[in-house]
Amino acid sequence: MVLAEVLIERSANALNRPFTYLYPFKDNLKVGVRVIVSFANKDVVGYVIKVKIDKRSKEEYEKESGFVLNSIKSVLDKAPILDDEMLNLAKEVANYYLSPLISVLQTMLPPSLKPRYSSLKAPKIHYEKYLAIVDESEEGLTAKQIELLRLIYKNGKVKKRDLKSPSVIKKLIELNRIREIDIEVPRLKIPEYKPDERKVLTSDQKKAINTILHSKNKISLVEGVTGSGKTEVYLTLSEEVIKKGRNVLMLVPEISLTSVMVSYYLRRFKGKVAILHSELTPAEKYDEYRRIARGEANIVVGARSAIFAPLKNIGLIILDEEHVESYKQDNIPTYHAREVAFMRAKRNDSMVILGSATPLLETRIRAMRGIYNHVVLPNRINKQPLPKTIIVDMLKGYNLCRDSHMFSKQLYEKIKDRLLKKEQIILLINRRGFSTSIVCRECGQAIKCPTCGISLTYHQNDNLLKCHHCGYVMQYPKTCPNCDSKYLSKTGFGTERIEKEIKKLFPQARTLRLDSDVGKVRNNISQVIEKFRNQDADILIGTQMIAKGHDFPNVTLVGVVLADIGLSLPSFRNTEKAFTLITQAIGRSGRDKKLGEAIIQTYMPSHYAIQLAAHQDYNAFFNTEMKIRKASQYPPYTYLISLIIKAKKEDLAQDIAYQIASDLTNKNYKDVKILGPSTPYIPYENSWHIREILIKYKKEDEIRNYIEKLRITLQNKPSVNILINVDPFDF
Ligand code: ADP
Ligand code: ZN
Ligand code: ZN
């Protein structure tokens, strides 16, 4: 009999082992197809990872194994939905990230192909009806019929919808002179652009490209200050690779940047660009995925998960803004697109480019040690100077603007000046919403999220309180939920509040806001960016979304409204993140002919991250921060794995976490340090209590084996859930 090993999805603890089913049909079963099987009395979609012949009969098998052998009910796919390369890649990712294979497969596939029950409602392929010639003879036809026949003959085939004479068409079909054919059309309408004007490469750009193309080392860090023309380097390298008949994978860290990058690629490479990111509808994703798999695209532009695009013969993978956190997925599989890029590059013998003005410390040190090529673009295009930056101490009362405590006199005056000159302004405030919290003036308590315990943010737009962690929403209460007092006050401010304040101070200014609230409506983000680029607004107010990548030539002033946000968060990465954010934001100013300026408002004017960001001095920051990482033993001086233990009961979470931590400590592995268990900043989630353990290690084997076993022991306990995060971005 034929047996199949099938991976299936089950909620909570995804099972990391296949189940065996009998294959009852005649035709060959292929690895990589989806099947319907019964699991726990429910029909579920599974994914076949192995097919094997067993000499025993069903009865013998059941007697020997002690299990009932169920049959596969039906096979969903004619051909495997993943090829060998992708299946092996999935195994490698699952292995490295200590994540269940099924979770990797689900991440790889577009929503409609995921091995899940709901995927049975997959979108249908979208066809358009065309007409084609069967027989070109005109004998016995009327003039009108001949006219149409000749038209179709001349064009090869014609879209049926484009013709206005249904009765003539019908007749010609009846006479068997023409026929209808179905042609698949992608639902995603890719915009058309005029080809771009060729730029003469600067000598820095030429040098960078030559180094990359002629180096034995396939991985390069392109470290270029903001506005140094990295995009042109990516485009030229892509052309070189495509000339050699190979394909390009271009990743950008988030949605707000995809549309811009897509337009650059479409201007240069016509018709061959596919797009993959989360703004697409499932149907559009499905079409793009299939188009790539059929080999009809030679460039894929997309966000994190596009690293799993079924593109073949890859010659170049680019991660633009490689420092951005969103390249790391924070639920299972907890992969980082850069690591997956290395895995794919090895399989394809492809180059990898990591680009940034502020690379992650881990990346920079590897480049310095020669593990990657280190390619530097030290100057802005046209040798424009970096923006002139002033740090304003907001603790000094005399610096504050008379009409608003959120703005300094300096920033106020500069905004006024730019509005007069018709130049554009970007204001960064890395917090969305109106006010950070609602505090009771009677009992002093802030209104908190019932599921995760952090302060709720007030959103004036819809007059609701929202949790920025879990999405919990509640009405604005009339009284304090704690003591019933009527005196509630709003403290702290976010993007909405700054926008309101600006409208009050400068009623004539046209403002736009960009944050993830704006992004809740599909395509809103790219519309806002397009509007600002077309100078339909004077001031763009936003979170980190506006800080990276964008190239708005008319922006000559960037204001960091409050630079301190994030600096006090408990993570080894917080200073690096703050430095990067401020440096990148300031880098949006003065990118074209006009000189740029920036103002940083802060309560910590002497903090090294703020001082060095003001000077765009990445090198000095790197050296300072590396010393701190070394002293405190954090990456890049050690590797990290975090274990996040969740349980329904707080005691249980504490007990299990404590057991694991002490067990690990007792093992006394060499060069391994265990921190915790600790209670995280956000202590619970959907009524699950959370404890965290951090493992610092230098050599991985023992630790990985331990965690592998731990996962198997825990996976059958429904009241406990463990999330293993290899190389957590923060801790
Ligand atoms: P980065 O990504 O390094 O911050 P960009 O790639 O956005 O910088 O380039 C900054 C600006 O310089 C863009 O407007 C781009 O069109 C322009 N630019 C890039 N290369 C050249 C060149 N060789 N000649 C003229 N302009 C260039
Ligand atoms: Zn109260
Ligand atoms: Zn919450």
mmCIF file of C-alpha atoms in Angstrom, residues 324-493:
data_model
loop_
_atom_site.group_PDB
_atom_site.id
_atom_site.type_symbol
_atom_site.label_atom_id
_atom_site.label_comp_id
_atom_site.label_asym_id
_atom_site.label_seq_id
_atom_site.Cartn_x
_atom_site.Cartn_y
_atom_site.Cartn_z
ATOM 1 C CA VAL A 324 14.794 47.987 9.729
ATOM 2 C CA GLU A 325 13.136 45.818 12.322
ATOM 3 C CA SER A 326 10.268 44.741 10.108
ATOM 4 C CA TYR A 327 12.577 42.347 8.230
ATOM 5 C CA LYS A 328 12.231 40.155 11.301
ATOM 6 C CA GLN A 329 8.951 38.355 11.890
ATOM 7 C CA ASP A 330 8.073 38.244 15.556
ATOM 8 C CA ASN A 331 5.765 35.237 15.555
ATOM 9 C CA ILE A 332 6.549 31.752 14.303
ATOM 10 C CA PRO A 333 8.499 31.204 12.188
ATOM 11 C CA THR A 334 10.578 34.021 13.678
ATOM 12 C CA TYR A 335 12.669 34.414 10.545
ATOM 13 C CA HIS A 336 14.746 37.380 9.441
ATOM 14 C CA ALA A 337 14.629 38.067 5.711
ATOM 15 C CA ARG A 338 18.406 38.578 5.684
ATOM 16 C CA GLU A 339 19.157 35.064 6.958
ATOM 17 C CA VAL A 340 16.687 33.576 4.496
ATOM 18 C CA ALA A 341 18.317 35.657 1.762
ATOM 19 C CA PHE A 342 21.665 34.046 2.594
ATOM 20 C CA MET A 343 20.095 30.591 2.435
ATOM 21 C CA ARG A 344 18.500 31.281 -0.955
ATOM 22 C CA ALA A 345 21.649 32.930 -2.274
ATOM 23 C CA LYS A 346 23.694 29.853 -1.454
ATOM 24 C CA ARG A 347 21.272 27.596 -3.310
ATOM 25 C CA ASN A 348 21.254 29.932 -6.344
ATOM 26 C CA ASP A 349 24.872 31.061 -6.224
ATOM 27 C CA SER A 350 23.510 34.579 -6.066
ATOM 28 C CA MET A 351 24.805 37.917 -4.805
ATOM 29 C CA VAL A 352 23.269 39.594 -1.766
ATOM 30 C CA ILE A 353 23.315 43.362 -1.201
ATOM 31 C CA LEU A 354 22.503 44.828 2.201
ATOM 32 C CA GLY A 355 21.975 48.575 1.902
ATOM 33 C CA SER A 356 21.698 51.239 4.588
ATOM 34 C CA ALA A 357 22.997 54.568 5.852
ATOM 35 C CA THR A 358 22.852 53.115 9.338
ATOM 36 C CA PRO A 359 23.480 49.363 9.135
ATOM 37 C CA LEU A 360 22.796 47.167 12.127
ATOM 38 C CA LEU A 361 25.871 46.781 14.302
ATOM 39 C CA GLU A 362 25.874 43.053 13.531
ATOM 40 C CA THR A 363 26.043 43.743 9.806
ATOM 41 C CA ARG A 364 28.656 46.476 10.092
ATOM 42 C CA ILE A 365 31.071 44.374 12.154
ATOM 43 C CA ARG A 366 30.809 41.503 9.677
ATOM 44 C CA ALA A 367 31.621 43.871 6.842
ATOM 45 C CA MET A 368 34.601 45.227 8.771
ATOM 46 C CA ARG A 369 35.867 41.706 9.332
ATOM 47 C CA GLY A 370 35.597 40.907 5.642
ATOM 48 C CA ILE A 371 32.744 38.440 5.976
ATOM 49 C CA TYR A 372 30.869 40.795 3.641
ATOM 50 C CA ASN A 373 32.320 43.275 1.159
ATOM 51 C CA HIS A 374 32.243 46.719 2.689
ATOM 52 C CA VAL A 375 31.237 49.231 0.040
ATOM 53 C CA VAL A 376 30.948 52.841 1.153
ATOM 54 C CA LEU A 377 29.200 55.806 -0.492
ATOM 55 C CA PRO A 378 30.499 58.624 1.716
ATOM 56 C CA ASN A 379 28.986 61.616 -0.102
ATOM 57 C CA ARG A 380 25.588 62.904 -1.066
ATOM 58 C CA ILE A 381 24.906 63.190 -4.776
ATOM 59 C CA ASN A 382 26.204 66.549 -6.123
ATOM 60 C CA LYS A 383 28.347 66.696 -2.974
ATOM 61 C CA GLN A 384 25.445 68.336 -1.142
ATOM 62 C CA PRO A 385 26.271 68.785 2.537
ATOM 63 C CA LEU A 386 24.284 66.871 5.133
ATOM 64 C CA PRO A 387 21.566 68.956 6.794
ATOM 65 C CA LYS A 388 22.583 71.568 9.327
ATOM 66 C CA THR A 389 21.090 70.372 12.588
ATOM 67 C CA ILE A 390 20.234 72.119 15.855
ATOM 68 C CA ILE A 391 19.434 70.298 19.098
ATOM 69 C CA VAL A 392 16.890 72.133 21.249
ATOM 70 C CA ASP A 393 16.640 71.466 24.986
ATOM 71 C CA MET A 394 12.929 71.369 25.767
ATOM 72 C CA LEU A 395 13.548 71.491 29.520
ATOM 73 C CA LYS A 396 14.603 75.121 29.152
ATOM 74 C CA GLY A 397 11.432 77.194 29.382
ATOM 75 C CA TYR A 398 12.842 80.013 27.284
ATOM 76 C CA ASN A 399 13.127 77.671 24.307
ATOM 77 C CA LEU A 400 9.428 76.908 24.249
ATOM 78 C CA CYS A 401 7.051 78.457 21.791
ATOM 79 C CA ARG A 402 4.527 80.788 23.422
ATOM 80 C CA ASP A 403 1.441 79.176 21.894
ATOM 81 C CA SER A 404 2.315 75.503 22.213
ATOM 82 C CA HIS A 405 4.488 73.572 24.632
ATOM 83 C CA MET A 406 5.063 70.877 21.980
ATOM 84 C CA PHE A 407 7.112 73.196 19.804
ATOM 85 C CA SER A 408 10.246 75.204 20.410
ATOM 86 C CA LYS A 409 10.631 78.775 19.210
ATOM 87 C CA GLN A 410 13.338 77.563 16.843
ATOM 88 C CA LEU A 411 11.172 74.943 15.157
ATOM 89 C CA TYR A 412 8.206 77.320 15.018
ATOM 90 C CA GLU A 413 10.235 79.999 13.254
ATOM 91 C CA LYS A 414 11.730 77.581 10.749
ATOM 92 C CA ILE A 415 8.329 76.131 9.878
ATOM 93 C CA LYS A 416 7.034 79.661 9.299
ATOM 94 C CA ASP A 417 10.025 80.417 7.099
ATOM 95 C CA ARG A 418 9.577 77.281 4.960
ATOM 96 C CA LEU A 419 5.868 77.872 4.506
ATOM 97 C CA LEU A 420 6.695 81.333 3.160
ATOM 98 C CA LYS A 421 9.316 79.937 0.802
ATOM 99 C CA LYS A 422 6.961 77.183 -0.363
ATOM 100 C CA GLU A 423 9.409 74.480 0.689
ATOM 101 C CA GLN A 424 8.228 71.316 2.380
ATOM 102 C CA ILE A 425 8.558 70.150 5.971
ATOM 103 C CA ILE A 426 8.596 66.738 7.638
ATOM 104 C CA LEU A 427 7.750 66.374 11.326
ATOM 105 C CA LEU A 428 8.632 63.108 13.024
ATOM 106 C CA ILE A 429 6.789 62.001 16.127
ATOM 107 C CA ASN A 430 7.210 58.318 16.662
ATOM 108 C CA ARG A 431 3.881 57.690 18.342
ATOM 109 C CA ARG A 432 0.503 57.559 16.734
ATOM 110 C CA GLY A 433 -2.793 58.684 18.191
ATOM 111 C CA PHE A 434 -3.704 61.863 20.037
ATOM 112 C CA SER A 435 -2.485 61.425 23.587
ATOM 113 C CA THR A 436 -0.372 58.633 25.030
ATOM 114 C CA SER A 437 -2.603 57.953 27.979
ATOM 115 C CA ILE A 438 -5.669 58.965 29.908
ATOM 116 C CA VAL A 439 -4.873 59.504 33.574
ATOM 117 C CA CYS A 440 -7.329 59.951 36.435
ATOM 118 C CA ARG A 441 -6.533 63.095 38.408
ATOM 119 C CA GLU A 442 -8.261 61.681 41.481
ATOM 120 C CA CYS A 443 -6.537 58.281 41.892
ATOM 121 C CA GLY A 444 -3.590 58.792 39.521
ATOM 122 C CA GLN A 445 -4.236 55.607 37.533
ATOM 123 C CA ALA A 446 -3.925 55.443 33.766
ATOM 124 C CA ILE A 447 -6.622 53.594 31.849
ATOM 125 C CA LYS A 448 -5.114 50.278 30.846
ATOM 126 C CA CYS A 449 -5.782 47.562 28.311
ATOM 127 C CA PRO A 450 -7.581 44.663 29.994
ATOM 128 C CA THR A 451 -5.775 42.078 27.858
ATOM 129 C CA CYS A 452 -2.187 43.301 28.062
ATOM 130 C CA GLY A 453 -1.997 45.829 30.834
ATOM 131 C CA ILE A 454 -0.396 48.746 28.990
ATOM 132 C CA SER A 455 -1.821 52.275 28.811
ATOM 133 C CA LEU A 456 -4.483 52.863 26.197
ATOM 134 C CA THR A 457 -3.919 55.647 23.684
ATOM 135 C CA TYR A 458 -6.613 58.202 22.951
ATOM 136 C CA HIS A 459 -7.498 58.667 19.254
ATOM 137 C CA GLN A 460 -9.398 61.846 18.596
ATOM 138 C CA ASN A 461 -10.320 60.924 15.020
ATOM 139 C CA ASP A 462 -12.838 58.347 16.154
ATOM 140 C CA ASN A 463 -12.977 59.338 19.837
ATOM 141 C CA LEU A 464 -11.850 55.900 21.030
ATOM 142 C CA LEU A 465 -9.204 54.464 23.332
ATOM 143 C CA LYS A 466 -6.989 51.903 21.629
ATOM 144 C CA CYS A 467 -4.327 49.440 22.702
ATOM 145 C CA HIS A 468 -1.315 49.746 20.403
ATOM 146 C CA HIS A 469 -0.172 46.287 21.302
ATOM 147 C CA CYS A 470 -3.183 44.023 20.832
ATOM 148 C CA GLY A 471 -5.685 46.259 19.053
ATOM 149 C CA TYR A 472 -8.218 46.349 21.925
ATOM 150 C CA VAL A 473 -10.655 49.265 21.497
ATOM 151 C CA MET A 474 -13.027 50.918 23.981
ATOM 152 C CA GLN A 475 -15.295 53.960 24.170
ATOM 153 C CA TYR A 476 -13.979 57.013 25.963
ATOM 154 C CA PRO A 477 -15.243 56.450 29.527
ATOM 155 C CA LYS A 478 -17.267 59.131 31.326
ATOM 156 C CA THR A 479 -15.642 58.296 34.641
ATOM 157 C CA CYS A 480 -12.498 56.570 35.907
ATOM 158 C CA PRO A 481 -12.960 52.782 35.756
ATOM 159 C CA ASN A 482 -10.975 52.573 38.992
ATOM 160 C CA CYS A 483 -12.504 55.213 41.304
ATOM 161 C CA ASP A 484 -15.444 56.617 39.330
ATOM 162 C CA SER A 485 -14.035 60.148 39.393
ATOM 163 C CA LYS A 486 -15.047 62.446 36.555
ATOM 164 C CA TYR A 487 -11.653 64.100 36.278
ATOM 165 C CA LEU A 488 -9.758 62.358 33.517
ATOM 166 C CA SER A 489 -6.917 64.081 31.708
ATOM 167 C CA LYS A 490 -4.998 63.377 28.551
ATOM 168 C CA THR A 491 -1.216 63.231 28.798
ATOM 169 C CA GLY A 492 1.559 62.797 26.233
ATOM 170 C CA PHE A 493 1.063 63.385 22.537
#
